CSV table of C-alpha atoms and ligand atoms in Angstrom, one decimal:
chain,number,residue,atom,x,y,z
J,1,MET,CA,174.6,271.5,39.8
J,2,LYS,CA,177.7,270.3,41.5
J,3,PHE,CA,176.2,270.7,45.0
J,4,ASN,CA,173.0,269.2,46.3
J,5,PHE,CA,171.2,271.8,48.4
J,6,ASN,CA,168.1,269.5,48.6
J,7,GLU,CA,170.0,266.9,50.6
J,8,LYS,CA,168.1,266.0,53.7
J,9,VAL,CA,170.2,267.0,56.7
J,10,ASP,CA,170.0,265.6,60.2
J,11,ARG,CA,170.8,268.2,62.8
J,12,SER,CA,169.7,266.1,65.7
J,13,LYS,CA,173.3,265.9,67.0
J,14,ASN,CA,174.3,269.3,65.6
J,15,HIS,CA,173.4,271.3,68.8
J,16,ALA,CA,171.4,273.5,66.5
J,17,ALA,CA,169.7,276.4,68.2
J,18,LYS,CA,167.2,276.4,65.4
J,19,TRP,CA,166.0,273.0,66.3
J,20,GLU,CA,166.9,272.6,70.0
J,21,GLU,CA,165.8,276.0,71.3
J,22,MET,CA,162.5,275.9,69.6
J,23,GLY,CA,160.7,274.5,72.6
J,24,LYS,CA,162.0,277.3,74.8
J,25,LYS,CA,161.2,280.0,72.3
J,26,PHE,CA,157.9,278.9,70.9
J,27,GLY,CA,156.5,276.6,73.6
J,28,SER,CA,156.7,273.4,71.5
J,29,ASP,CA,159.3,271.1,70.0
J,30,ASP,CA,156.9,269.8,67.5
J,31,LEU,CA,157.3,272.5,64.9
J,32,LEU,CA,159.0,272.9,61.5
J,33,PRO,CA,161.9,275.3,62.2
J,34,MET,CA,161.9,278.2,59.7
J,35,TRP,CA,163.1,280.9,62.0
J,36,ILE,CA,166.7,281.9,63.2
J,37,ALA,CA,168.9,282.9,60.2
J,38,ASP,CA,171.1,279.9,59.5
J,39,MET,CA,170.7,277.3,56.8
J,40,ASP,CA,169.7,273.6,56.9
J,41,ILE,CA,172.4,273.2,54.3
J,42,LYS,CA,176.0,271.9,54.6
J,43,THR,CA,178.7,274.5,54.1
J,44,VAL,CA,181.5,274.6,51.5
J,45,PRO,CA,183.5,271.2,51.5
J,46,GLU,CA,186.8,273.1,51.7
J,47,VAL,CA,185.7,274.8,54.9
J,48,VAL,CA,185.0,271.4,56.4
J,49,GLU,CA,188.4,270.1,55.3
J,50,ALA,CA,190.2,273.1,56.8
J,51,ILE,CA,188.5,272.6,60.1
J,52,LYS,CA,189.1,268.9,60.1
J,53,GLU,CA,192.8,269.6,59.4
J,54,LYS,CA,192.9,272.0,62.3
J,55,ALA,CA,191.1,269.4,64.5
J,56,ASP,CA,193.6,266.8,63.6
J,57,GLN,CA,196.4,269.0,65.0
J,58,ALA,CA,194.8,268.2,68.4
J,59,ILE,CA,196.1,271.4,70.0
J,60,PHE,CA,193.7,274.3,70.4
J,61,GLY,CA,195.7,276.9,72.0
J,62,TYR,CA,195.5,280.7,71.4
J,63,VAL,CA,195.8,281.5,67.7
J,64,TYR,CA,197.5,284.2,65.8
J,65,ARG,CA,196.1,285.7,62.7
J,66,PRO,CA,198.3,285.7,59.6
J,67,ASP,CA,198.1,288.7,57.2
J,68,SER,CA,196.4,286.4,54.7
J,69,TYR,CA,193.4,286.3,56.9
J,70,TYR,CA,192.5,289.9,56.3
J,71,GLU,CA,194.0,289.9,52.7
J,72,THR,CA,191.6,287.1,51.7
J,73,ALA,CA,188.6,289.1,53.0
J,74,ALA,CA,189.7,292.2,51.1
J,75,GLN,CA,190.3,290.2,47.9
J,76,TRP,CA,186.8,288.8,48.1
J,77,LEU,CA,185.4,292.3,48.5
J,78,GLU,CA,187.3,293.6,45.5
J,79,LYS,CA,186.4,290.6,43.4
J,80,ARG,CA,182.7,290.5,44.2
J,81,PHE,CA,182.0,294.3,44.5
J,82,GLY,CA,184.9,296.0,42.7
J,83,TYR,CA,185.7,297.8,45.9
J,84,LYS,CA,189.3,297.9,47.0
J,85,ILE,CA,190.2,298.5,50.6
J,86,ASN,CA,193.4,298.4,52.6
J,87,PRO,CA,193.3,295.1,54.6
J,88,LYS,CA,194.8,297.1,57.4
J,89,THR,CA,191.5,299.0,57.9
J,90,LEU,CA,189.9,295.6,58.8
J,91,ILE,CA,189.5,294.4,62.3
J,92,HIS,CA,188.3,291.1,63.8
J,93,SER,CA,185.3,291.1,66.1
J,94,PRO,CA,183.4,288.2,67.7
J,95,GLY,CA,180.3,289.1,65.7
J,96,VAL,CA,178.4,291.9,64.0
J,97,VAL,CA,176.0,292.3,66.9
J,98,PRO,CA,178.8,292.7,69.4
J,99,SER,CA,180.4,295.3,67.1
J,100,MET,CA,177.2,297.2,66.8
J,101,ASN,CA,176.8,297.3,70.6
J,102,MET,CA,180.3,298.6,71.0
J,103,LEU,CA,180.0,301.1,68.2
J,104,VAL,CA,176.7,302.6,69.4
J,105,LYS,CA,178.5,303.5,72.6
J,106,SER,CA,181.8,304.6,71.1
J,107,LEU,CA,180.4,306.7,68.2
J,108,THR,CA,177.8,308.6,70.2
J,109,LYS,CA,177.4,310.4,73.5
J,110,GLU,CA,174.8,309.5,76.1
J,111,ASP,CA,172.4,312.4,75.2
J,112,GLU,CA,172.6,311.6,71.5
J,113,LYS,CA,170.1,309.8,69.2
J,114,VAL,CA,170.6,306.8,66.9
J,115,LEU,CA,168.4,306.3,63.8
J,116,ILE,CA,167.3,303.0,62.4
J,117,GLN,CA,164.9,302.0,59.6
J,118,THR,CA,162.0,299.7,60.7
J,119,PRO,CA,161.0,296.9,60.3
J,120,VAL,CA,164.6,295.7,61.0
J,121,TYR,CA,166.5,292.9,62.7
J,122,PRO,CA,165.8,293.3,66.4
J,123,PRO,CA,169.4,293.8,67.7
J,124,PHE,CA,169.4,297.2,65.9
J,125,ALA,CA,167.0,298.7,68.4
J,126,GLU,CA,168.4,296.6,71.2
J,127,SER,CA,171.9,297.9,70.7
J,128,VAL,CA,170.6,301.5,71.0
J,129,LYS,CA,168.7,300.5,74.1
J,130,ASN,CA,171.7,298.7,75.6
J,131,GLY,CA,173.8,301.8,75.0
J,132,LYS,CA,171.2,304.0,76.7
J,133,ARG,CA,170.9,306.2,73.6
J,134,THR,CA,167.6,307.5,72.3
J,135,LEU,CA,166.1,305.5,69.4
J,136,VAL,CA,164.7,307.3,66.4
J,137,THR,CA,163.0,305.3,63.7
J,138,ASN,CA,162.4,306.0,60.0
J,139,GLU,CA,159.8,303.6,58.8
J,140,LEU,CA,160.3,301.9,55.5
J,141,VAL,CA,157.3,302.3,53.2
J,142,LYS,CA,155.5,299.4,51.5
J,143,ASP,CA,153.6,299.6,48.2
J,144,GLU,CA,150.6,297.5,47.3
J,145,ASN,CA,152.9,294.7,46.1
J,146,GLY,CA,154.7,294.5,49.4
J,147,TYR,CA,157.8,296.2,48.0
J,148,TYR,CA,159.6,298.4,50.5
J,149,THR,CA,161.4,301.7,49.8
J,150,MET,CA,162.9,304.4,51.9
J,151,ASP,CA,160.9,307.4,53.0
J,152,PHE,CA,163.6,310.0,52.2
J,153,GLU,CA,161.5,313.0,53.4
J,154,ASP,CA,161.1,311.5,56.8
J,155,LEU,CA,164.7,310.3,56.8
J,156,GLU,CA,165.9,313.9,56.1
J,157,ARG,CA,163.7,315.3,58.8
J,158,LYS,CA,165.0,312.8,61.3
J,159,LEU,CA,168.7,313.2,60.3
J,160,SER,CA,168.4,317.0,60.5
J,161,ASP,CA,167.8,316.7,64.3
J,162,GLU,CA,171.2,317.7,65.6
J,163,LYS,CA,171.0,315.1,68.4
J,164,VAL,CA,170.9,312.3,65.7
J,165,THR,CA,174.6,311.5,65.2
J,166,LEU,CA,174.5,307.8,64.1
J,167,PHE,CA,172.5,306.0,61.4
J,168,ILE,CA,172.6,302.2,61.4
J,169,LEU,CA,171.9,300.9,57.9
J,170,CYS,CA,170.9,297.3,57.1
J,171,SER,CA,172.1,296.6,53.6
J,172,PRO,CA,170.8,294.2,52.2
J,173,HIS,CA,167.8,294.5,54.5
J,174,ASN,CA,166.6,291.9,57.0
J,175,PRO,CA,163.7,291.3,57.0
J,176,VAL,CA,162.3,293.1,53.9
J,177,GLY,CA,164.7,291.6,51.5
J,178,ARG,CA,165.7,294.8,49.7
J,179,VAL,CA,169.1,295.1,48.0
J,180,TRP,CA,169.3,298.9,48.1
J,181,LYS,CA,170.1,300.4,44.7
J,182,LYS,CA,173.2,302.6,44.3
J,183,GLU,CA,171.0,305.7,43.8
J,184,GLU,CA,169.1,305.0,47.1
J,185,LEU,CA,172.4,304.5,49.0
J,186,GLU,CA,173.9,307.7,47.4
J,187,LYS,CA,170.9,309.7,48.8
J,188,VAL,CA,171.4,308.1,52.2
J,189,GLY,CA,175.1,309.0,52.1
J,190,GLU,CA,174.5,312.5,50.9
J,191,LEU,CA,172.0,313.2,53.7
J,192,CYS,CA,174.3,311.8,56.3
J,193,LEU,CA,177.1,314.0,55.1
J,194,LYS,CA,174.8,317.0,55.0
J,195,TYR,CA,173.7,316.5,58.6
J,196,ASN,CA,177.0,315.3,59.9
J,197,VAL,CA,175.7,311.8,60.9
J,198,ARG,CA,178.0,308.8,61.0
J,199,ILE,CA,176.9,305.6,59.2
J,200,LEU,CA,177.2,302.1,60.7
J,201,ALA,CA,176.6,299.8,57.8
J,202,ASP,CA,175.6,296.2,58.7
J,203,GLU,CA,176.4,294.4,55.4
J,204,ILE,CA,176.4,290.9,56.8
J,205,TRP,CA,174.0,289.9,54.0
J,206,ARG,CA,175.9,291.4,51.1
J,207,ASP,CA,176.9,288.2,49.5
J,208,LEU,CA,173.4,286.8,49.5
J,209,VAL,CA,172.0,288.7,46.6
J,210,LEU,CA,169.7,286.9,44.3
J,211,PRO,CA,170.2,286.8,40.5
J,212,GLY,CA,169.3,290.1,38.8
J,213,HIS,CA,170.3,292.3,41.7
J,214,THR,CA,173.6,294.0,42.6
J,215,HIS,CA,174.8,295.0,46.0
J,216,THR,CA,176.8,298.3,46.4
J,217,PRO,CA,178.8,298.7,49.6
J,218,ILE,CA,177.8,302.1,50.8
J,219,ALA,CA,181.4,303.0,51.6
J,220,SER,CA,182.4,302.4,48.0
J,221,ILE,CA,180.2,305.2,46.7
J,222,SER,CA,182.6,308.1,47.4
J,223,LYS,CA,185.7,308.9,49.6
J,224,GLU,CA,183.5,311.3,51.6
J,225,ILE,CA,180.9,308.6,52.4
J,226,GLU,CA,183.6,306.1,53.1
J,227,ASP,CA,185.1,308.4,55.7
J,228,ILE,CA,181.9,308.6,57.7
J,229,THR,CA,181.1,304.9,57.5
J,230,ILE,CA,182.1,301.9,59.5
J,231,THR,CA,181.0,298.7,57.8
J,232,CYS,CA,180.4,295.4,59.6
J,233,PHE,CA,180.4,292.1,57.6
J,234,SER,CA,181.2,288.5,57.8
J,235,PRO,CA,181.2,285.3,55.8
J,236,THR,CA,179.0,283.6,58.4
J,237,LYS,CA,175.6,284.1,56.7
J,238,THR,CA,177.0,283.6,53.3
J,239,PHE,CA,178.5,280.2,53.9
J,240,ASN,CA,176.4,279.0,56.9
J,241,ILE,CA,179.2,279.2,59.4
J,242,ALA,CA,177.6,281.5,62.0
J,243,GLY,CA,178.5,279.1,64.8
J,244,LEU,CA,182.2,279.9,64.2
J,245,GLN,CA,181.4,283.3,65.7
J,246,ALA,CA,183.7,285.9,64.1
J,247,SER,CA,183.2,288.9,61.9
J,248,PHE,CA,185.0,291.9,60.4
J,249,ALA,CA,184.6,295.6,60.7
J,250,THR,CA,186.2,298.2,58.4
J,251,PHE,CA,187.4,301.4,59.9
J,252,PRO,CA,188.5,304.2,57.6
J,253,ARG,CA,189.8,306.3,60.5
J,254,GLU,CA,192.9,304.9,62.1
J,255,GLU,CA,192.2,306.4,65.6
J,256,GLU,CA,188.8,304.7,65.6
J,257,TRP,CA,190.4,301.4,64.6
J,258,LYS,CA,192.8,301.7,67.5
J,259,ALA,CA,190.1,302.6,70.0
J,260,PHE,CA,188.0,299.5,68.9
J,261,ASP,CA,191.1,297.3,69.1
J,262,THR,CA,191.9,298.6,72.6
J,263,GLU,CA,188.3,297.9,73.7
J,264,LEU,CA,188.5,294.3,72.4
J,265,GLY,CA,191.9,294.0,74.1
J,266,GLU,CA,190.5,295.1,77.4
J,267,MET,CA,187.8,292.4,77.3
J,268,ASP,CA,190.4,290.0,75.9
J,269,ILE,CA,188.3,289.0,72.9
J,270,LYS,CA,190.7,290.0,70.2
J,271,ARG,CA,191.4,286.5,68.9
J,272,ASN,CA,189.7,284.1,66.6
J,273,ASN,CA,189.1,280.6,67.7
J,274,PRO,CA,191.2,278.1,65.7
J,275,PHE,CA,188.2,277.0,63.6
J,276,SER,CA,187.0,280.4,62.5
J,277,LEU,CA,190.6,281.3,61.7
J,278,VAL,CA,190.9,278.6,59.1
J,279,GLY,CA,187.2,278.2,58.1
J,280,PHE,CA,186.8,281.9,57.1
J,281,GLU,CA,189.9,281.9,54.9
J,282,ALA,CA,188.8,278.6,53.2
J,283,ALA,CA,185.3,280.0,52.6
J,284,TYR,CA,186.6,283.2,50.9
J,285,LYS,CA,189.2,281.3,49.0
J,286,HIS,CA,187.1,278.3,47.8
J,287,GLY,CA,183.4,279.2,48.3
J,288,GLU,CA,182.6,281.1,45.1
J,289,GLU,CA,181.2,278.3,43.0
J,290,TRP,CA,179.3,276.9,46.0
J,291,LEU,CA,177.8,280.4,46.6
J,292,SER,CA,176.7,280.9,43.0
J,293,GLU,CA,174.8,277.5,43.1
J,294,LEU,CA,173.4,278.3,46.5
J,295,LEU,CA,172.0,281.6,45.2
J,296,GLU,CA,170.2,279.7,42.4
J,297,HIS,CA,168.8,277.3,44.9
J,298,LEU,CA,167.6,280.2,47.1
J,299,ASP,CA,166.1,281.9,44.1
J,300,GLY,CA,164.1,278.8,43.3
J,301,ASN,CA,162.9,278.5,46.9
J,302,ALA,CA,161.8,282.2,46.9
J,303,GLN,CA,160.0,281.8,43.6
J,304,TYR,CA,158.3,278.6,44.9
J,305,VAL,CA,156.9,280.5,47.9
J,306,VAL,CA,155.8,283.5,45.8
J,307,ASP,CA,154.0,281.2,43.3
J,308,PHE,CA,152.4,279.1,46.0
J,309,ILE,CA,151.0,282.1,47.9
J,310,LYS,CA,149.7,283.7,44.7
J,311,GLU,CA,147.9,280.5,43.6
J,312,ARG,CA,146.9,278.9,46.9
J,313,ILE,CA,146.9,281.4,49.8
J,314,PRO,CA,146.3,284.9,48.2
J,315,GLU,CA,145.1,286.1,51.6
J,316,ILE,CA,148.8,286.3,52.5
J,317,LYS,CA,150.9,288.9,50.9
J,318,THR,CA,154.6,288.6,50.1
J,319,PHE,CA,157.1,289.5,47.4
J,320,LYS,CA,160.3,287.9,46.1
J,321,PRO,CA,163.3,289.1,48.1
J,322,GLU,CA,166.2,290.7,46.2
J,323,GLY,CA,168.6,289.5,48.8
J,324,THR,CA,169.0,287.5,52.0
J,325,TYR,CA,167.2,284.1,52.4
J,326,LEU,CA,164.3,285.6,54.4
J,327,MET,CA,160.8,286.2,53.3
J,328,TRP,CA,158.5,288.7,54.9
J,329,LEU,CA,154.9,287.3,55.0
J,330,ASP,CA,152.0,289.7,55.6
J,331,PHE,CA,149.1,288.0,57.4
J,332,ASN,CA,147.1,291.2,58.0
J,333,GLY,CA,144.7,290.3,55.2
J,334,LEU,CA,143.3,287.5,57.3
J,335,ASN,CA,141.7,290.0,59.7
J,336,LEU,CA,143.0,288.2,62.8
J,337,THR,CA,144.5,289.7,65.9
J,338,PRO,CA,148.3,289.3,66.3
J,339,ALA,CA,147.7,286.7,69.0
J,340,GLU,CA,145.4,284.7,66.6
J,341,ILE,CA,148.0,284.8,63.9
J,342,THR,CA,150.6,283.5,66.3
J,343,ASP,CA,148.2,280.7,67.4
J,344,MET,CA,147.4,279.8,63.9
J,345,LEU,CA,151.1,279.5,62.9
J,346,LEU,CA,152.3,277.7,66.0
J,347,LYS,CA,149.3,275.6,67.1
J,348,ASP,CA,147.7,274.7,63.7
J,349,ALA,CA,150.4,275.1,61.0
J,350,LYS,CA,153.1,274.1,63.5
J,351,VAL,CA,155.7,276.3,61.7
J,352,ALA,CA,158.2,278.3,63.7
J,353,MET,CA,158.8,281.7,62.1
J,354,ASN,CA,160.0,285.0,63.7
J,355,ASP,CA,157.1,287.1,64.8
J,356,GLY,CA,157.1,290.4,62.8
J,357,ALA,CA,156.3,292.6,65.8
J,358,GLY,CA,159.8,292.0,67.1
J,359,PHE,CA,161.2,293.9,64.0
J,360,GLY,CA,159.3,297.1,65.0
J,361,ALA,CA,155.7,298.2,65.4
J,362,ASN,CA,155.2,298.2,61.7
J,363,GLY,CA,156.0,294.5,61.6
J,364,THR,CA,152.8,293.6,63.5
J,365,GLY,CA,150.8,290.9,61.6
J,366,PHE,CA,153.9,289.8,59.7
J,367,ALA,CA,156.2,286.7,60.1
J,368,ARG,CA,159.7,286.1,58.8
J,369,LEU,CA,160.2,282.9,56.9
J,370,ASN,CA,163.7,281.4,56.5
J,371,ILE,CA,163.9,279.6,53.1
J,372,ALA,CA,167.6,278.5,53.4
J,373,CYS,CA,166.8,274.8,53.5
J,374,PRO,CA,166.1,271.9,51.1
J,375,ARG,CA,163.0,272.5,48.9
J,376,TYR,CA,161.0,269.8,50.7
J,377,MET,CA,161.0,271.8,53.9
J,378,VAL,CA,159.8,274.9,52.1
J,379,GLU,CA,157.0,272.9,50.5
J,380,ASP,CA,156.1,271.4,53.8
J,381,ALA,CA,156.0,274.8,55.5
J,382,MET,CA,153.7,276.3,52.7
J,383,GLU,CA,151.3,273.3,52.8
J,384,ARG,CA,151.0,273.6,56.6
J,385,ILE,CA,150.3,277.3,56.4
J,386,GLU,CA,147.8,276.8,53.6
J,387,LYS,CA,145.9,274.2,55.7
J,388,ALA,CA,145.9,276.4,58.8
J,389,VAL,CA,144.5,279.4,56.8
J,390,ARG,CA,141.8,277.1,55.3
J,391,ASN,CA,140.9,276.0,58.9
J,392,ILE,CA,140.6,279.6,60.0
J,393,LYS,CA,138.3,280.4,57.1
J,394,LYS,CA,136.1,277.4,58.0
D,1,PLP,C1,171.3,292.1,59.8
D,1,PLP,C2,172.0,291.2,60.7
D,1,PLP,N1,173.1,291.6,61.3
D,1,PLP,C3,173.8,290.7,62.2
D,1,PLP,C4,173.4,289.4,62.3
D,1,PLP,C5,174.1,288.5,63.3
D,1,PLP,O1,175.5,288.7,63.2
D,1,PLP,P1,176.5,288.1,64.2
D,1,PLP,O2,176.1,286.6,64.3
D,1,PLP,O3,177.9,288.2,63.5
D,1,PLP,O4,176.5,288.8,65.5
D,1,PLP,C6,172.3,289.0,61.6
D,1,PLP,C7,171.8,287.6,61.8
D,1,PLP,O5,170.8,287.2,61.4
D,1,PLP,C8,171.6,289.9,60.8
D,1,PLP,O6,170.5,289.5,60.1
């Protein structure tokens, strides 16, 4: 391995939300942070060089985006997924969540309904609530091994409601770790076409697909599906540069591209900051080798957790994610109340994870573990959880 993802990192001067906001969020600073989705891993060296070069220029005025900014993103998409798009369909936005909030409002009318699949990243439901639209949920179904699939019968029933006009897809899926198969996405696309429902595809995790799995951009499936889909993505999760705060959205329809551009213009948030401008391009240009080694590291961490749980804490259920660096741990087998599970994790194990209930009602009794860190942190987390579970059993 060229890169050492097990290097101990010191984020004490990094203004890291993951470390510094723990006290406010979890009521204690004395926890192992395995929550918010960034990595305790240094980014691609060329990204650092590009940012240092920009910093050395010592002028941080308004920036302009060269064509190469979008072209590099489109080239990455074609190289990684075999999907060719016109870079002119891309637009910059300050983040996927801001885009989602804007698009819920612009793609639907006030009396319309928006469909999401739970459990899912909390801003999905929040964006619908913020937009004052009605939320409709299609629950993912879990088999006895903790593997989630889509309930297509229920999905069709919900999509057939003529008030449902937008479906927000999470692909790959946070938190259940599924990389949806092409056949699954084809069905989703066909159903949305059949019932005239637009697709907002959040594909921010699409590069973080573990060995043996393949991501299909839903818009790449057919021209018809591409035409009803707006895809949001970013290199921020992929290369651990979320603090640079930028993202892309792909608009197949020119008039919608223009409307989005106008809205960003009205709020005057159309520009990158100087560091995302150069950091993003450097990541897509130089990050491929780093990413392929990272995926091996994440795969090793995921396997470690799966094996540890199987051998030492079989009361907890989980499965190896196909994508993302998030693991979805099911504590319901402990027969504790949700409050007791939270207490066990925070007060005894002292591990900060995202509470599953925030991802939808069917996330109750679960917690989301972030494994994008050096192995020793994952080992520490698992040993702490094991000890806390033993204490409960005593
Ligand atoms: C599915 C999903 N979408 C969006 C985001 C955040 O995107 P952004 O920081 O660009 O708003 C996350 C962060 O974890 C995520 O998991």
